[in-house]
Structures are given as C-alpha cells and as structure tokens.
mmCIF file with all atom_site columns, C-alpha atoms in Angstrom:
data_model
loop_
_atom_site.group_PDB
_atom_site.id
_atom_site.type_symbol
_atom_site.label_atom_id
_atom_site.label_alt_id
_atom_site.label_comp_id
_atom_site.label_asym_id
_atom_site.label_entity_id
_atom_site.label_seq_id
_atom_site.pdbx_PDB_ins_code
_atom_site.Cartn_x
_atom_site.Cartn_y
_atom_site.Cartn_z
_atom_site.occupancy
_atom_site.B_iso_or_equiv
_atom_site.pdbx_formal_charge
_atom_site.auth_seq_id
_atom_site.auth_comp_id
_atom_site.auth_asym_id
_atom_site.auth_atom_id
_atom_site.pdbx_PDB_model_num
ATOM 1   C CA . ALA U 1 1   ? -15.144 -33.962 -23.378 1.00 0.00 ? 23  ALA U CA 1
ATOM 2   C CA . GLN U 1 2   ? -14.885 -37.688 -23.621 1.00 0.00 ? 24  GLN U CA 1
ATOM 3   C CA . SER U 1 3   ? -11.474 -39.070 -24.464 1.00 0.00 ? 25  SER U CA 1
ATOM 4   C CA . VAL U 1 4   ? -9.686  -42.381 -24.835 1.00 0.00 ? 26  VAL U CA 1
ATOM 5   C CA . THR U 1 5   ? -6.022  -42.965 -24.106 1.00 0.00 ? 27  THR U CA 1
ATOM 6   C CA . GLN U 1 6   ? -3.963  -45.783 -25.510 1.00 0.00 ? 28  GLN U CA 1
ATOM 7   C CA . PRO U 1 7   ? -0.567  -45.191 -23.935 1.00 0.00 ? 29  PRO U CA 1
ATOM 8   C CA . ASP U 1 8   ? 1.361   -47.639 -26.097 1.00 0.00 ? 30  ASP U CA 1
ATOM 9   C CA . ILE U 1 9   ? 1.864   -46.497 -29.678 1.00 0.00 ? 31  ILE U CA 1
ATOM 10  C CA . HIS U 1 10  ? 3.874   -49.559 -30.687 1.00 0.00 ? 32  HIS U CA 1
ATOM 11  C CA . ILE U 1 11  ? 4.137   -52.989 -29.094 1.00 0.00 ? 33  ILE U CA 1
ATOM 12  C CA . THR U 1 12  ? 6.269   -55.896 -30.260 1.00 0.00 ? 34  THR U CA 1
ATOM 13  C CA . VAL U 1 13  ? 5.680   -59.423 -28.992 1.00 0.00 ? 35  VAL U CA 1
ATOM 14  C CA . SER U 1 14  ? 6.948   -62.831 -29.986 1.00 0.00 ? 36  SER U CA 1
ATOM 15  C CA . GLU U 1 15  ? 4.548   -65.295 -31.531 1.00 0.00 ? 37  GLU U CA 1
ATOM 16  C CA . GLY U 1 16  ? 3.032   -67.443 -28.798 1.00 0.00 ? 38  GLY U CA 1
ATOM 17  C CA . ALA U 1 17  ? 3.571   -64.824 -26.100 1.00 0.00 ? 39  ALA U CA 1
ATOM 18  C CA . SER U 1 18  ? 0.722   -63.208 -24.208 1.00 0.00 ? 40  SER U CA 1
ATOM 19  C CA . LEU U 1 19  ? -0.524  -59.731 -25.072 1.00 0.00 ? 41  LEU U CA 1
ATOM 20  C CA . GLU U 1 20  ? -2.135  -56.888 -23.185 1.00 0.00 ? 42  GLU U CA 1
ATOM 21  C CA . LEU U 1 21  ? -3.078  -53.602 -24.829 1.00 0.00 ? 43  LEU U CA 1
ATOM 22  C CA . ARG U 1 22  ? -4.034  -50.784 -22.506 1.00 0.00 ? 44  ARG U CA 1
ATOM 23  C CA . CYS U 1 23  ? -6.980  -48.445 -22.821 1.00 0.00 ? 45  CYS U CA 1
ATOM 24  C CA . ASN U 1 24  ? -8.236  -45.758 -20.452 1.00 0.00 ? 46  ASN U CA 1
ATOM 25  C CA . TYR U 1 25  ? -11.317 -43.642 -20.998 1.00 0.00 ? 47  TYR U CA 1
ATOM 26  C CA . SER U 1 26  ? -12.336 -40.359 -19.458 1.00 0.00 ? 48  SER U CA 1
ATOM 27  C CA . TYR U 1 27  ? -14.798 -40.595 -16.617 1.00 0.00 ? 49  TYR U CA 1
ATOM 28  C CA . GLY U 1 28  ? -18.335 -39.716 -17.547 1.00 0.00 ? 50  GLY U CA 1
ATOM 29  C CA . ALA U 1 29  ? -21.730 -41.209 -18.022 1.00 0.00 ? 51  ALA U CA 1
ATOM 30  C CA . THR U 1 30  ? -22.142 -44.945 -18.549 1.00 0.00 ? 52  THR U CA 1
ATOM 31  C CA . PRO U 1 31  ? -19.710 -45.934 -21.286 1.00 0.00 ? 53  PRO U CA 1
ATOM 32  C CA . TYR U 1 32  ? -20.101 -48.424 -24.051 1.00 0.00 ? 54  TYR U CA 1
ATOM 33  C CA . LEU U 1 33  ? -16.612 -49.687 -24.887 1.00 0.00 ? 55  LEU U CA 1
ATOM 34  C CA . PHE U 1 34  ? -15.224 -51.320 -27.991 1.00 0.00 ? 56  PHE U CA 1
ATOM 35  C CA . TRP U 1 35  ? -12.040 -52.727 -29.429 1.00 0.00 ? 57  TRP U CA 1
ATOM 36  C CA . TYR U 1 36  ? -11.541 -52.639 -33.178 1.00 0.00 ? 58  TYR U CA 1
ATOM 37  C CA . VAL U 1 37  ? -8.663  -53.961 -35.287 1.00 0.00 ? 59  VAL U CA 1
ATOM 38  C CA . GLN U 1 38  ? -7.445  -52.532 -38.581 1.00 0.00 ? 60  GLN U CA 1
ATOM 39  C CA . SER U 1 39  ? -5.144  -54.229 -41.072 1.00 0.00 ? 61  SER U CA 1
ATOM 40  C CA . PRO U 1 40  ? -3.275  -52.031 -43.576 1.00 0.00 ? 62  PRO U CA 1
ATOM 41  C CA . GLY U 1 41  ? -5.588  -50.465 -46.138 1.00 0.00 ? 63  GLY U CA 1
ATOM 42  C CA . GLN U 1 42  ? -8.658  -51.986 -44.531 1.00 0.00 ? 64  GLN U CA 1
ATOM 43  C CA . GLY U 1 43  ? -11.626 -50.795 -42.516 1.00 0.00 ? 65  GLY U CA 1
ATOM 44  C CA . LEU U 1 44  ? -12.168 -51.502 -38.836 1.00 0.00 ? 66  LEU U CA 1
ATOM 45  C CA . GLN U 1 45  ? -13.200 -54.940 -37.637 1.00 0.00 ? 67  GLN U CA 1
ATOM 46  C CA . LEU U 1 46  ? -15.003 -55.277 -34.324 1.00 0.00 ? 68  LEU U CA 1
ATOM 47  C CA . LEU U 1 47  ? -13.160 -57.515 -31.864 1.00 0.00 ? 69  LEU U CA 1
ATOM 48  C CA . LEU U 1 48  ? -15.429 -57.155 -28.843 1.00 0.00 ? 70  LEU U CA 1
ATOM 49  C CA . LYS U 1 49  ? -17.685 -54.796 -26.974 1.00 0.00 ? 71  LYS U CA 1
ATOM 50  C CA . TYR U 1 50  ? -18.847 -54.022 -23.446 1.00 0.00 ? 72  TYR U CA 1
ATOM 51  C CA . PHE U 1 51  ? -22.283 -52.600 -22.793 1.00 0.00 ? 73  PHE U CA 1
ATOM 52  C CA . SER U 1 52  ? -23.123 -53.887 -19.318 1.00 0.00 ? 74  SER U CA 1
ATOM 53  C CA . GLY U 1 53  ? -23.101 -57.010 -17.177 1.00 0.00 ? 75  GLY U CA 1
ATOM 54  C CA . ASP U 1 54  ? -20.112 -59.301 -16.862 1.00 0.00 ? 76  ASP U CA 1
ATOM 55  C CA . THR U 1 55  ? -16.995 -57.139 -16.850 1.00 0.00 ? 77  THR U CA 1
ATOM 56  C CA . LEU U 1 56  ? -14.914 -59.770 -18.661 1.00 0.00 ? 78  LEU U CA 1
ATOM 57  C CA . VAL U 1 57  ? -15.987 -59.972 -22.277 1.00 0.00 ? 79  VAL U CA 1
ATOM 58  C CA . GLN U 1 58  ? -14.923 -62.453 -24.899 1.00 0.00 ? 80  GLN U CA 1
ATOM 59  C CA . GLY U 1 59  ? -14.406 -61.528 -28.511 1.00 0.00 ? 81  GLY U CA 1
ATOM 60  C CA . ILE U 1 60  ? -13.356 -62.999 -31.793 1.00 0.00 ? 82  ILE U CA 1
ATOM 61  C CA . LYS U 1 61  ? -9.937  -64.454 -32.576 1.00 0.00 ? 83  LYS U CA 1
ATOM 62  C CA . GLY U 1 62  ? -9.346  -65.433 -28.939 1.00 0.00 ? 84  GLY U CA 1
ATOM 63  C CA . PHE U 1 63  ? -9.317  -61.888 -27.586 1.00 0.00 ? 85  PHE U CA 1
ATOM 64  C CA . GLU U 1 64  ? -10.866 -60.815 -24.307 1.00 0.00 ? 86  GLU U CA 1
ATOM 65  C CA . ALA U 1 65  ? -11.132 -57.526 -22.429 1.00 0.00 ? 87  ALA U CA 1
ATOM 66  C CA . GLU U 1 66  ? -11.886 -56.572 -18.868 1.00 0.00 ? 88  GLU U CA 1
ATOM 67  C CA . PHE U 1 67  ? -13.853 -53.477 -17.876 1.00 0.00 ? 89  PHE U CA 1
ATOM 68  C CA . LYS U 1 68  ? -12.650 -51.905 -14.627 1.00 0.00 ? 90  LYS U CA 1
ATOM 69  C CA . ARG U 1 69  ? -14.810 -48.940 -13.694 1.00 0.00 ? 91  ARG U CA 1
ATOM 70  C CA . SER U 1 70  ? -12.627 -47.975 -10.726 1.00 0.00 ? 92  SER U CA 1
ATOM 71  C CA . GLN U 1 71  ? -9.624  -47.606 -13.037 1.00 0.00 ? 93  GLN U CA 1
ATOM 72  C CA . SER U 1 72  ? -11.562 -46.314 -16.076 1.00 0.00 ? 94  SER U CA 1
ATOM 73  C CA . SER U 1 73  ? -9.838  -49.026 -18.067 1.00 0.00 ? 95  SER U CA 1
ATOM 74  C CA . PHE U 1 74  ? -10.770 -51.552 -20.716 1.00 0.00 ? 96  PHE U CA 1
ATOM 75  C CA . ASN U 1 75  ? -7.613  -53.514 -21.494 1.00 0.00 ? 97  ASN U CA 1
ATOM 76  C CA . LEU U 1 76  ? -7.454  -56.042 -24.309 1.00 0.00 ? 98  LEU U CA 1
ATOM 77  C CA . ARG U 1 77  ? -5.737  -59.379 -23.751 1.00 0.00 ? 99  ARG U CA 1
ATOM 78  C CA . LYS U 1 78  ? -4.821  -62.495 -25.656 1.00 0.00 ? 100 LYS U CA 1
ATOM 79  C CA . PRO U 1 79  ? -3.040  -65.460 -24.059 1.00 0.00 ? 101 PRO U CA 1
ATOM 80  C CA . SER U 1 80  ? -1.079  -66.512 -27.145 1.00 0.00 ? 102 SER U CA 1
ATOM 81  C CA . VAL U 1 81  ? -0.444  -64.188 -30.077 1.00 0.00 ? 103 VAL U CA 1
ATOM 82  C CA . HIS U 1 82  ? -0.365  -65.432 -33.681 1.00 0.00 ? 104 HIS U CA 1
ATOM 83  C CA . TRP U 1 83  ? 1.618   -63.781 -36.469 1.00 0.00 ? 105 TRP U CA 1
ATOM 84  C CA . SER U 1 84  ? -1.680  -62.897 -38.163 1.00 0.00 ? 106 SER U CA 1
ATOM 85  C CA . ASP U 1 85  ? -2.583  -60.672 -35.191 1.00 0.00 ? 107 ASP U CA 1
ATOM 86  C CA . ALA U 1 86  ? -0.134  -58.034 -36.397 1.00 0.00 ? 108 ALA U CA 1
ATOM 87  C CA . ALA U 1 87  ? -2.294  -54.959 -37.051 1.00 0.00 ? 109 ALA U CA 1
ATOM 88  C CA . GLU U 1 88  ? -3.384  -51.703 -35.450 1.00 0.00 ? 110 GLU U CA 1
ATOM 89  C CA . TYR U 1 89  ? -5.784  -51.882 -32.535 1.00 0.00 ? 111 TYR U CA 1
ATOM 90  C CA . PHE U 1 90  ? -8.191  -49.135 -31.548 1.00 0.00 ? 112 PHE U CA 1
ATOM 91  C CA . CYS U 1 91  ? -10.119 -48.706 -28.334 1.00 0.00 ? 113 CYS U CA 1
ATOM 92  C CA . ALA U 1 92  ? -13.298 -46.651 -28.603 1.00 0.00 ? 114 ALA U CA 1
ATOM 93  C CA . VAL U 1 93  ? -16.024 -45.318 -26.344 1.00 0.00 ? 115 VAL U CA 1
ATOM 94  C CA . VAL U 1 94  ? -19.509 -43.987 -26.795 1.00 0.00 ? 116 VAL U CA 1
ATOM 95  C CA . TYR U 1 95  ? -21.590 -42.780 -23.899 1.00 0.00 ? 117 TYR U CA 1
ATOM 96  C CA . VAL U 1 96  ? -25.181 -43.687 -23.255 1.00 0.00 ? 118 VAL U CA 1
ATOM 97  C CA . GLY U 1 97  ? -27.235 -40.930 -24.812 1.00 0.00 ? 119 GLY U CA 1
ATOM 98  C CA . GLY U 1 98  ? -24.345 -39.939 -27.039 1.00 0.00 ? 120 GLY U CA 1
ATOM 99  C CA . GLY U 1 99  ? -25.789 -41.538 -30.129 1.00 0.00 ? 121 GLY U CA 1
ATOM 100 C CA . ASN U 1 100 ? -23.229 -43.056 -32.437 1.00 0.00 ? 122 ASN U CA 1
ATOM 101 C CA . LYS U 1 101 ? -20.381 -40.669 -31.812 1.00 0.00 ? 123 LYS U CA 1
ATOM 102 C CA . LEU U 1 102 ? -17.485 -43.037 -31.198 1.00 0.00 ? 124 LEU U CA 1
ATOM 103 C CA . THR U 1 103 ? -14.394 -41.476 -29.678 1.00 0.00 ? 125 THR U CA 1
ATOM 104 C CA . PHE U 1 104 ? -11.279 -43.425 -30.576 1.00 0.00 ? 126 PHE U CA 1
ATOM 105 C CA . GLY U 1 105 ? -7.892  -43.760 -28.995 1.00 0.00 ? 127 GLY U CA 1
ATOM 106 C CA . THR U 1 106 ? -4.808  -43.094 -31.086 1.00 0.00 ? 128 THR U CA 1
ATOM 107 C CA . GLY U 1 107 ? -4.277  -46.785 -31.685 1.00 0.00 ? 129 GLY U CA 1
ATOM 108 C CA . THR U 1 108 ? -1.596  -49.341 -30.818 1.00 0.00 ? 130 THR U CA 1
ATOM 109 C CA . GLN U 1 109 ? 0.441   -50.840 -33.623 1.00 0.00 ? 131 GLN U CA 1
ATOM 110 C CA . LEU U 1 110 ? 1.177   -54.492 -32.856 1.00 0.00 ? 132 LEU U CA 1
ATOM 111 C CA . LYS U 1 111 ? 4.174   -56.216 -34.396 1.00 0.00 ? 133 LYS U CA 1
ATOM 112 C CA . VAL U 1 112 ? 4.604   -59.954 -33.984 1.00 0.00 ? 134 VAL U CA 1
ATOM 113 C CA . GLU U 1 113 ? 8.067   -61.464 -34.191 1.00 0.00 ? 135 GLU U CA 1
ATOM 114 C CA . LEU U 1 114 ? 8.336   -65.010 -35.462 1.00 0.00 ? 136 LEU U CA 1
ATOM 115 C CA . LYS F 2 1   ? -25.514 -60.802 -44.529 1.00 0.00 ? 16  LYS F CA 1
ATOM 116 C CA . ALA F 2 2   ? -23.460 -58.497 -46.684 1.00 0.00 ? 17  ALA F CA 1
ATOM 117 C CA . GLY F 2 3   ? -21.351 -55.983 -44.807 1.00 0.00 ? 18  GLY F CA 1
ATOM 118 C CA . VAL F 2 4   ? -21.128 -52.242 -45.194 1.00 0.00 ? 19  VAL F CA 1
ATOM 119 C CA . THR F 2 5   ? -20.106 -51.268 -48.696 1.00 0.00 ? 20  THR F CA 1
ATOM 120 C CA . GLN F 2 6   ? -18.465 -48.029 -49.736 1.00 0.00 ? 21  GLN F CA 1
ATOM 121 C CA . THR F 2 7   ? -17.899 -46.663 -53.195 1.00 0.00 ? 22  THR F CA 1
ATOM 122 C CA . PRO F 2 8   ? -15.602 -45.740 -54.685 1.00 0.00 ? 23  PRO F CA 1
ATOM 123 C CA . ARG F 2 9   ? -12.708 -47.385 -52.851 1.00 0.00 ? 24  ARG F CA 1
ATOM 124 C CA . TYR F 2 10  ? -10.138 -44.945 -54.195 1.00 0.00 ? 25  TYR F CA 1
ATOM 125 C CA . LEU F 2 11  ? -10.456 -41.415 -55.465 1.00 0.00 ? 26  LEU F CA 1
ATOM 126 C CA . ILE F 2 12  ? -8.012  -38.792 -56.667 1.00 0.00 ? 27  ILE F CA 1
ATOM 127 C CA . LYS F 2 13  ? -9.122  -35.174 -56.900 1.00 0.00 ? 28  LYS F CA 1
ATOM 128 C CA . THR F 2 14  ? -7.477  -31.776 -57.195 1.00 0.00 ? 29  THR F CA 1
ATOM 129 C CA . ARG F 2 15  ? -7.794  -28.835 -54.856 1.00 0.00 ? 30  ARG F CA 1
ATOM 130 C CA . GLY F 2 16  ? -10.995 -26.883 -55.263 1.00 0.00 ? 31  GLY F CA 1
ATOM 131 C CA . GLN F 2 17  ? -13.000 -29.766 -56.655 1.00 0.00 ? 32  GLN F CA 1
ATOM 132 C CA . GLN F 2 18  ? -15.835 -31.456 -54.833 1.00 0.00 ? 33  GLN F CA 1
ATOM 133 C CA . VAL F 2 19  ? -16.391 -35.130 -54.147 1.00 0.00 ? 34  VAL F CA 1
ATOM 134 C CA . THR F 2 20  ? -19.268 -37.420 -53.185 1.00 0.00 ? 35  THR F CA 1
ATOM 135 C CA . LEU F 2 21  ? -18.742 -40.678 -51.336 1.00 0.00 ? 36  LEU F CA 1
ATOM 136 C CA . SER F 2 22  ? -21.380 -43.364 -50.977 1.00 0.00 ? 37  SER F CA 1
ATOM 137 C CA . CYS F 2 23  ? -22.177 -45.853 -48.247 1.00 0.00 ? 38  CYS F CA 1
ATOM 138 C CA . SER F 2 24  ? -24.634 -48.753 -48.198 1.00 0.00 ? 39  SER F CA 1
ATOM 139 C CA . PRO F 2 25  ? -25.306 -50.044 -44.691 1.00 0.00 ? 40  PRO F CA 1
ATOM 140 C CA . ILE F 2 26  ? -25.867 -53.605 -43.597 1.00 0.00 ? 41  ILE F CA 1
ATOM 141 C CA . SER F 2 27  ? -29.365 -54.701 -44.526 1.00 0.00 ? 42  SER F CA 1
ATOM 142 C CA . GLY F 2 28  ? -31.795 -53.670 -41.816 1.00 0.00 ? 43  GLY F CA 1
ATOM 143 C CA . HIS F 2 29  ? -29.479 -51.076 -40.298 1.00 0.00 ? 44  HIS F CA 1
ATOM 144 C CA . ARG F 2 30  ? -30.957 -47.613 -40.160 1.00 0.00 ? 45  ARG F CA 1
ATOM 145 C CA . SER F 2 31  ? -28.130 -45.656 -38.588 1.00 0.00 ? 46  SER F CA 1
ATOM 146 C CA . VAL F 2 32  ? -25.083 -44.534 -40.555 1.00 0.00 ? 47  VAL F CA 1
ATOM 147 C CA . SER F 2 33  ? -22.058 -42.650 -39.281 1.00 0.00 ? 48  SER F CA 1
ATOM 148 C CA . TRP F 2 34  ? -19.017 -41.264 -41.062 1.00 0.00 ? 49  TRP F CA 1
ATOM 149 C CA . TYR F 2 35  ? -15.461 -40.962 -39.794 1.00 0.00 ? 50  TYR F CA 1
ATOM 150 C CA . GLN F 2 36  ? -12.280 -39.465 -41.162 1.00 0.00 ? 51  GLN F CA 1
ATOM 151 C CA . GLN F 2 37  ? -8.955  -41.176 -40.548 1.00 0.00 ? 52  GLN F CA 1
ATOM 152 C CA . THR F 2 38  ? -5.647  -39.370 -41.060 1.00 0.00 ? 53  THR F CA 1
ATOM 153 C CA . PRO F 2 39  ? -2.150  -40.115 -39.734 1.00 0.00 ? 54  PRO F CA 1
ATOM 154 C CA . GLY F 2 40  ? -2.060  -36.808 -37.885 1.00 0.00 ? 55  GLY F CA 1
ATOM 155 C CA . GLN F 2 41  ? -5.529  -36.594 -36.363 1.00 0.00 ? 56  GLN F CA 1
ATOM 156 C CA . GLY F 2 42  ? -6.450  -40.250 -36.129 1.00 0.00 ? 57  GLY F CA 1
ATOM 157 C CA . LEU F 2 43  ? -10.077 -41.311 -36.316 1.00 0.00 ? 58  LEU F CA 1
ATOM 158 C CA . GLN F 2 44  ? -12.525 -38.447 -36.051 1.00 0.00 ? 59  GLN F CA 1
ATOM 159 C CA . PHE F 2 45  ? -16.303 -38.472 -36.101 1.00 0.00 ? 60  PHE F CA 1
ATOM 160 C CA . LEU F 2 46  ? -17.899 -36.531 -38.948 1.00 0.00 ? 61  LEU F CA 1
ATOM 161 C CA . PHE F 2 47  ? -21.646 -37.048 -38.625 1.00 0.00 ? 62  PHE F CA 1
ATOM 162 C CA . GLU F 2 48  ? -24.405 -39.495 -37.874 1.00 0.00 ? 63  GLU F CA 1
ATOM 163 C CA . TYR F 2 49  ? -27.708 -40.108 -39.645 1.00 0.00 ? 64  TYR F CA 1
ATOM 164 C CA . PHE F 2 50  ? -30.770 -41.991 -38.542 1.00 0.00 ? 65  PHE F CA 1
ATOM 165 C CA . SER F 2 51  ? -34.044 -42.142 -40.403 1.00 0.00 ? 66  SER F CA 1
ATOM 166 C CA . GLU F 2 52  ? -32.821 -39.531 -42.886 1.00 0.00 ? 67  GLU F CA 1
ATOM 167 C CA . THR F 2 53  ? -32.066 -37.032 -40.101 1.00 0.00 ? 68  THR F CA 1
ATOM 168 C CA . GLN F 2 54  ? -28.669 -35.817 -39.001 1.00 0.00 ? 69  GLN F CA 1
ATOM 169 C CA . ARG F 2 55  ? -28.493 -36.538 -35.290 1.00 0.00 ? 70  ARG F CA 1
ATOM 170 C CA . ASN F 2 56  ? -24.964 -35.555 -34.494 1.00 0.00 ? 71  ASN F CA 1
ATOM 171 C CA . LYS F 2 57  ? -22.145 -33.653 -36.132 1.00 0.00 ? 72  LYS F CA 1
ATOM 172 C CA . GLY F 2 58  ? -18.441 -33.561 -35.419 1.00 0.00 ? 73  GLY F CA 1
ATOM 173 C CA . ASN F 2 59  ? -16.167 -30.559 -35.456 1.00 0.00 ? 74  ASN F CA 1
ATOM 174 C CA . PHE F 2 60  ? -15.650 -30.174 -39.190 1.00 0.00 ? 75  PHE F CA 1
ATOM 175 C CA . PRO F 2 61  ? -16.185 -27.162 -41.447 1.00 0.00 ? 76  PRO F CA 1
ATOM 176 C CA . GLY F 2 62  ? -19.378 -26.704 -43.416 1.00 0.00 ? 77  GLY F CA 1
ATOM 177 C CA . ARG F 2 63  ? -17.626 -27.970 -46.551 1.00 0.00 ? 78  ARG F CA 1
ATOM 178 C CA . PHE F 2 64  ? -18.365 -31.431 -45.185 1.00 0.00 ? 79  PHE F CA 1
ATOM 179 C CA . SER F 2 65  ? -21.981 -32.445 -45.548 1.00 0.00 ? 80  SER F CA 1
ATOM 180 C CA . GLY F 2 66  ? -24.008 -35.580 -45.804 1.00 0.00 ? 81  GLY F CA 1
ATOM 181 C CA . ARG F 2 67  ? -27.418 -37.026 -46.258 1.00 0.00 ? 82  ARG F CA 1
ATOM 182 C CA . GLN F 2 68  ? -29.308 -40.236 -45.847 1.00 0.00 ? 83  GLN F CA 1
ATOM 183 C CA . PHE F 2 69  ? -31.914 -41.670 -48.136 1.00 0.00 ? 84  PHE F CA 1
ATOM 184 C CA . SER F 2 70  ? -35.107 -43.527 -47.322 1.00 0.00 ? 85  SER F CA 1
ATOM 185 C CA . ASN F 2 71  ? -33.374 -46.865 -47.979 1.00 0.00 ? 86  ASN F CA 1
ATOM 186 C CA . SER F 2 72  ? -30.759 -45.905 -45.327 1.00 0.00 ? 87  SER F CA 1
ATOM 187 C CA . ARG F 2 73  ? -27.991 -45.473 -47.897 1.00 0.00 ? 88  ARG F CA 1
ATOM 188 C CA . SER F 2 74  ? -25.890 -42.433 -47.168 1.00 0.00 ? 89  SER F CA 1
ATOM 189 C CA . GLU F 2 75  ? -23.663 -40.045 -49.050 1.00 0.00 ? 90  GLU F CA 1
ATOM 190 C CA . MET F 2 76  ? -21.157 -37.524 -47.847 1.00 0.00 ? 91  MET F CA 1
ATOM 191 C CA . ASN F 2 77  ? -19.964 -34.579 -49.839 1.00 0.00 ? 92  ASN F CA 1
ATOM 192 C CA . VAL F 2 78  ? -16.853 -32.472 -49.492 1.00 0.00 ? 93  VAL F CA 1
ATOM 193 C CA . SER F 2 79  ? -16.790 -29.221 -51.437 1.00 0.00 ? 94  SER F CA 1
ATOM 194 C CA . THR F 2 80  ? -13.809 -27.040 -52.293 1.00 0.00 ? 95  THR F CA 1
ATOM 195 C CA . LEU F 2 81  ? -11.324 -29.769 -51.513 1.00 0.00 ? 96  LEU F CA 1
ATOM 196 C CA . GLU F 2 82  ? -8.130  -28.912 -49.646 1.00 0.00 ? 97  GLU F CA 1
ATOM 197 C CA . LEU F 2 83  ? -4.915  -30.905 -49.436 1.00 0.00 ? 98  LEU F CA 1
ATOM 198 C CA . GLY F 2 84  ? -5.694  -31.674 -45.808 1.00 0.00 ? 99  GLY F CA 1
ATOM 199 C CA . ASP F 2 85  ? -8.856  -33.499 -46.800 1.00 0.00 ? 100 ASP F CA 1
ATOM 200 C CA . SER F 2 86  ? -6.741  -36.403 -48.018 1.00 0.00 ? 101 SER F CA 1
ATOM 201 C CA . ALA F 2 87  ? -7.783  -39.243 -45.760 1.00 0.00 ? 102 ALA F CA 1
ATOM 202 C CA . LEU F 2 88  ? -9.482  -42.576 -45.419 1.00 0.00 ? 103 LEU F CA 1
ATOM 203 C CA . TYR F 2 89  ? -13.213 -41.977 -45.029 1.00 0.00 ? 104 TYR F CA 1
ATOM 204 C CA . LEU F 2 90  ? -14.979 -44.712 -43.141 1.00 0.00 ? 105 LEU F CA 1
ATOM 205 C CA . CYS F 2 91  ? -18.661 -45.387 -42.983 1.00 0.00 ? 106 CYS F CA 1
ATOM 206 C CA . ALA F 2 92  ? -20.239 -47.408 -40.189 1.00 0.00 ? 107 ALA F CA 1
ATOM 207 C CA . SER F 2 93  ? -23.739 -48.718 -39.739 1.00 0.00 ? 108 SER F CA 1
ATOM 208 C CA . SER F 2 94  ? -25.742 -49.877 -36.758 1.00 0.00 ? 109 SER F CA 1
ATOM 209 C CA . SER F 2 95  ? -29.270 -51.089 -36.334 1.00 0.00 ? 110 SER F CA 1
ATOM 210 C CA . VAL F 2 96  ? -30.147 -48.053 -34.233 1.00 0.00 ? 111 VAL F CA 1
ATOM 211 C CA . PRO F 2 97  ? -28.106 -45.273 -32.610 1.00 0.00 ? 112 PRO F CA 1
ATOM 212 C CA . SER F 2 98  ? -25.916 -46.371 -29.702 1.00 0.00 ? 113 SER F CA 1
ATOM 213 C CA . ASP F 2 99  ? -25.850 -49.951 -30.959 1.00 0.00 ? 114 ASP F CA 1
ATOM 214 C CA . THR F 2 100 ? -22.671 -51.613 -32.209 1.00 0.00 ? 115 THR F CA 1
ATOM 215 C CA . GLN F 2 101 ? -21.234 -49.977 -35.303 1.00 0.00 ? 116 GLN F CA 1
ATOM 216 C CA . TYR F 2 102 ? -19.853 -52.081 -38.153 1.00 0.00 ? 117 TYR F CA 1
ATOM 217 C CA . PHE F 2 103 ? -17.430 -50.442 -40.514 1.00 0.00 ? 118 PHE F CA 1
ATOM 218 C CA . GLY F 2 104 ? -16.986 -50.570 -44.245 1.00 0.00 ? 119 GLY F CA 1
ATOM 219 C CA . PRO F 2 105 ? -13.607 -50.830 -46.010 1.00 0.00 ? 120 PRO F CA 1
ATOM 220 C CA . GLY F 2 106 ? -13.381 -47.081 -46.497 1.00 0.00 ? 121 GLY F CA 1
ATOM 221 C CA . THR F 2 107 ? -12.793 -44.708 -49.377 1.00 0.00 ? 122 THR F CA 1
ATOM 222 C CA . ARG F 2 108 ? -9.231  -43.495 -49.777 1.00 0.00 ? 123 ARG F CA 1
ATOM 223 C CA . LEU F 2 109 ? -9.368  -39.873 -50.978 1.00 0.00 ? 124 LEU F CA 1
ATOM 224 C CA . THR F 2 110 ? -6.226  -38.208 -52.270 1.00 0.00 ? 125 THR F CA 1
ATOM 225 C CA . VAL F 2 111 ? -6.297  -34.487 -52.976 1.00 0.00 ? 126 VAL F CA 1
ATOM 226 C CA . LEU F 2 112 ? -3.524  -33.177 -55.239 1.00 0.00 ? 127 LEU F CA 1
#
C-alpha cells in the first residue's frame, strides 16, 4: 500500500533561517506529489506539486521542493522563514491511475521563533 | 474564481443521530473527494466522485456514504453517529480525477 513518511513531527526554526521539511513516499507506480499547508482551524492550501518534468518545483510563498526518485523523497525547502509560515505542513502522494485518493503523511508542525 | 465551499462549518450532534455535510466544488470542477482529519488517525481518504459516480472508496464503515449531483455538488452522510466520528471533514475538488485537488475550509463535526 502506498504510504508517506514525514519523520519530523515538530520543527522549530528562527525567523530568517532556512527550512527543510522531509518527505519520503513508498516506492510504486509514477507518483504525483504535493505539499499542503494548514493553519489552525483551516483547510489545506496547496503549496506546490510535482507531476513530471523538472525535478525542482517552485511553489507559492517562496517554497520549493525537489523530487529525488532514487531516494523516494520530495523535501520542501524555503531559504528564509517568516513568522507567518508557522503552520502544519503535509506531504501527499497519489499514483497515476489511482484517481484522487491522496495519501498523506502525518504532518510536520512548524514553529517559528522571533 | 470562488474556492471550494463547505456547509455547515460547525456541527454538534449526539450519538446515534445522522448528519449530512455539503460541498460545492470550484466552478468547472467535476471531481469531488472527501477526507476525514482526526488527531489520532490524521488525514484519511473517504471517497471520490466524478460525474455522479463513486470511483473510489476508503476504508470506512458503511455508515459513511456520499453522493454527487449533476451540478457536481456533493454531500456526505454519516448515520448512527459515534463519538469517534468527531473530526474535521474536508472536501476537495479537481477538474478531473488525478488532477490537483483544492480543499475547502472543512466542516468541524463534534459528536457528544
């Protein structure tokens, strides 16, 4: 069964510092990969997605992610974190032919220290 | 374009009751999926509808059901509510299956 692992449950960074959130997915058919962000009491906002092509994808709010097939990873990065980035971040995968069944990781809660 | 809308935003029910949640997708989107989010189980896929047909179903009991109308709006129903059904229910829409899903704000269901 497809699965997504986000090994870091909580991460704390200082404002202005760089950020990397890790995501690994189970090997399978061609994956479509996503990062979503959720603020308290809110729905999920799409940050970026990877379907095919260039393995480095740019998203909103200055985020980027790199797809590495050999490592089954899709890590999210941001060069300089802002206090407003504090939220929970979810990595998700759906496989080609799998319809809309997104499988989510358990999420990483990001805290930003001023 | 307006985003995905869900109604109601908050709901309180008692055990044994049933509940219906509604989702209006982004205009032009024909695929709607539902997810349940709880602190213990995280985000779990419930079901997916496209062109009024259920295409995929997650591992939930038969008390959870849904449907999609000809205008792509969708409803999900939970019968005989249990305490464990307390969760945030999220609806997502996409233009077609396997395309990017955009989420609504969710319906917070509390079962007492």
